[in-house]
Backbone as CSV, one residue per row, in Angstrom:
resi,resn,N_x,N_y,N_z,CA_x,CA_y,CA_z,C_x,C_y,C_z
1,MET,69.967,95.611,86.245,69.108,95.176,85.454,67.841,94.660,85.770
2,VAL,67.399,95.003,87.128,66.595,95.119,87.811,65.067,95.621,86.947
3,ALA,63.916,95.328,86.316,62.542,95.309,85.971,61.500,95.601,86.603
4,GLN,60.830,96.494,86.483,59.406,96.251,87.047,58.483,95.952,86.586
5,ASN,58.522,96.550,84.922,57.703,96.715,84.181,57.574,95.545,83.655
6,LEU,56.726,94.887,82.794,56.734,93.680,81.883,56.775,93.420,80.268
7,ASP,57.459,94.775,80.147,57.657,94.640,78.413,58.826,94.403,78.429
8,HIS,59.342,92.573,78.508,60.613,91.931,78.010,60.877,91.136,76.965
9,ALA,59.686,91.478,76.147,59.443,90.277,75.101,61.102,90.373,74.312
10,ASN,61.938,91.039,74.739,63.315,90.617,73.690,64.425,90.231,74.721
11,GLU,63.835,89.773,76.027,64.803,89.708,76.870,65.158,87.967,76.658
12,LYS,66.078,87.406,76.586,66.759,86.045,76.795,66.215,85.337,77.851
13,ILE,66.589,85.908,78.918,66.338,85.408,80.153,65.743,86.018,81.214
14,ILE,64.700,85.477,81.381,63.930,86.083,82.986,64.311,85.330,83.677
15,VAL,64.371,86.606,84.874,64.667,85.669,86.594,63.615,86.195,87.338
16,TYR,62.515,85.080,87.611,61.591,85.624,88.545,62.214,85.010,90.047
17,GLY,62.261,86.234,91.232,62.408,85.888,92.606,62.092,86.341,93.541
18,SER,63.182,87.144,94.362,62.904,87.464,95.648,64.053,88.304,95.955
19,SER,63.912,89.496,95.982,65.339,90.345,96.373,66.582,89.781,97.860
20,ASP,65.216,89.155,98.546,65.630,88.108,99.898,66.671,86.852,99.736
21,CYS,66.303,86.032,98.462,66.659,85.143,98.378,67.922,84.204,97.884
22,HIS,69.071,84.201,98.801,69.929,83.389,98.636,70.314,82.729,96.911
23,TYR,69.597,81.796,96.839,69.944,81.631,95.686,69.480,82.455,94.123
24,CYS,68.943,83.420,94.856,67.839,84.337,93.200,69.551,85.401,92.827
25,ILE,69.919,85.721,94.289,70.975,86.476,94.246,72.104,85.919,93.674
26,ASP,72.746,84.611,94.147,73.520,83.804,93.529,73.496,83.455,91.705
27,THR,72.230,83.444,91.851,71.544,83.464,89.820,72.321,84.894,89.225
28,LYS,71.409,86.373,89.948,71.841,87.148,89.337,73.827,87.170,89.198
29,ALA,74.144,86.812,90.030,75.555,86.886,90.352,76.737,86.413,89.404
30,TYR,75.669,85.161,89.201,76.192,83.815,88.141,76.128,84.518,86.474
31,LEU,74.970,84.768,86.089,74.346,85.527,84.955,75.473,87.216,84.071
32,GLU,75.661,87.914,85.997,76.230,88.424,85.067,77.782,88.718,85.320
33,ASP,78.285,87.577,86.331,79.477,87.459,86.244,80.029,86.918,84.482
34,ARG,79.004,86.118,83.804,79.114,85.489,82.693,78.627,86.515,81.246
35,ASN,78.224,87.888,82.208,77.745,88.922,80.487,76.544,88.162,79.706
36,ILE,75.563,87.465,80.702,74.702,86.880,79.885,73.320,88.042,80.482
37,ALA,72.527,88.339,79.410,71.630,89.516,79.590,70.368,88.611,80.304
38,TYR,69.678,89.424,81.205,68.832,89.086,81.734,68.051,89.756,82.489
39,VAL,66.344,89.979,82.685,65.621,90.699,83.374,65.309,90.411,84.597
40,PHE,65.240,90.884,85.786,64.659,90.350,87.129,63.349,90.987,87.463
41,PHE,62.636,90.028,88.034,61.462,90.550,88.304,61.176,89.534,89.763
42,ASP,60.939,91.061,90.822,60.797,90.713,92.111,59.539,90.017,92.575
43,ILE,59.279,88.850,92.768,57.971,88.686,93.152,57.359,88.901,94.198
44,ASP,58.016,89.425,95.340,57.514,89.791,96.417,56.928,91.550,96.219
45,ILE,57.295,91.841,95.425,56.632,93.393,94.874,56.178,93.637,93.638
46,ASN,56.230,92.577,93.181,55.606,92.722,91.840,54.090,91.689,91.944
47,GLU,52.890,92.053,91.589,51.992,90.839,91.513,52.060,90.329,90.221
48,LYS,52.219,92.053,89.243,51.805,91.226,87.812,53.192,90.100,87.368
49,ALA,54.274,89.801,87.934,55.171,89.598,87.731,55.132,87.956,88.078
50,LEU,54.767,88.129,89.545,53.821,87.149,90.469,52.901,86.249,89.672
51,LYS,51.757,87.056,88.799,50.991,86.277,88.291,51.529,85.509,86.897
52,GLU,52.456,86.016,86.146,52.895,85.859,84.868,54.065,84.107,85.455
53,MET,54.629,85.025,86.248,55.543,83.453,86.525,54.424,82.326,86.940
54,LEU,53.596,82.439,87.524,52.715,81.593,88.211,52.015,80.897,86.682
55,GLY,51.377,81.624,85.966,50.839,81.369,84.568,51.782,80.251,83.913
56,LYS,52.882,80.574,83.597,53.942,79.962,82.352,54.468,79.031,83.387
57,LEU,54.394,78.613,84.657,55.105,77.309,85.147,53.468,76.337,85.031
58,LYS,52.051,76.703,85.250,51.235,76.190,84.774,51.037,75.876,83.469
59,ASN,51.106,76.504,82.710,51.345,76.122,81.264,52.804,75.172,80.811
60,ALA,53.393,75.439,81.824,54.471,74.419,81.294,54.494,72.904,82.111
61,GLY,53.038,72.621,82.701,52.966,71.427,83.305,53.550,71.221,84.726
62,ILE,53.889,72.435,85.168,54.848,72.105,86.608,53.888,72.418,87.403
63,SER,53.863,71.309,88.525,53.062,71.958,89.414,53.271,73.209,90.611
64,LEU,52.126,73.931,90.967,52.551,75.557,91.526,52.431,75.055,92.818
65,SER,52.491,73.866,93.579,51.992,72.831,94.747,53.824,73.333,95.510
66,SER,54.844,73.310,95.429,55.982,73.256,95.653,57.027,74.479,94.591
67,VAL,56.792,75.569,94.577,57.349,76.323,93.940,58.780,76.979,94.187
68,ALA,59.984,76.287,93.841,61.103,77.148,94.469,61.631,78.171,93.424
69,ILE,62.189,79.028,93.843,62.704,80.492,93.286,63.949,80.078,93.245
70,PRO,64.726,80.557,92.552,64.339,81.167,91.237,63.672,80.622,90.339
71,VAL,62.508,80.947,89.519,61.917,80.398,88.184,63.071,81.386,87.188
72,ILE,63.288,80.511,86.185,63.449,81.173,85.109,62.505,80.712,83.489
73,ASP,62.526,81.441,82.828,62.037,81.616,81.683,62.729,81.801,80.655
74,LYS,63.652,81.041,80.015,64.766,80.643,78.838,64.657,80.920,77.664
75,GLU,63.820,82.138,77.126,63.649,81.478,75.636,62.404,80.842,75.511
76,GLY,61.379,80.639,76.807,60.257,79.863,76.756,60.501,78.550,77.208
77,ASP,61.225,78.185,77.591,61.804,77.092,78.461,61.775,77.538,79.788
78,ILE,60.597,76.775,80.828,60.507,77.496,82.073,60.811,76.470,83.030
79,PHE,61.903,76.982,83.894,62.724,75.731,84.999,62.227,76.368,86.275
80,MET,63.157,75.925,87.256,63.081,76.344,88.619,64.439,75.560,89.540
81,ASN,64.468,75.857,90.547,65.736,75.503,91.009,65.439,74.509,92.391
82,ASP,64.781,73.679,91.987,63.994,72.266,92.528,64.815,71.281,92.841
83,GLY,66.623,71.350,92.599,66.978,70.342,93.029,68.607,71.015,92.963
84,ASP,69.620,70.231,92.692,71.063,69.926,92.588,70.965,71.867,91.925
85,PHE,71.349,72.927,92.942,71.488,74.680,92.389,72.867,74.552,91.497
86,GLU,73.908,73.510,91.269,74.841,73.842,90.398,74.330,73.703,88.969
87,GLU,73.156,72.503,88.726,73.005,72.075,87.987,71.870,72.834,86.846
88,PHE,71.356,73.079,88.020,70.473,74.701,87.736,70.835,75.762,86.917
89,LEU,72.237,76.179,87.497,72.421,77.444,87.254,73.216,76.609,85.820
90,GLU,73.813,75.750,85.623,74.420,75.289,84.440,73.192,75.499,83.124
91,LYS,71.669,75.120,83.903,71.182,75.366,82.385,70.728,76.651,81.861
92,LEU,71.417,77.962,82.580,71.247,79.423,82.374,72.574,79.384,81.451
93,ASN,73.641,78.060,81.421,74.651,78.711,80.238,74.354,78.002,79.300
94,GLN,73.417,76.690,78.943,73.381,75.892,77.752,72.649,77.101,76.818
């Protein structure tokens, strides 16, 4: 479910992260285990996705001074892994 272009208008969950980030890997596994469709963008190698993610965070009023990945766009609801990881994962299931 890795995509590198930004044509993802039909996706309900977009995951912005890094292939080296254990939280990102765990988030993808969580979604896959529950058969929840998503698209993943590796912001380390996809500059367009990085800019898109930062724009979404800014538009959502989320400070860019301490971005924590993964960042999620769930049907326009933008949030990131900035607290309890289990609570973060539960937001994906709601």
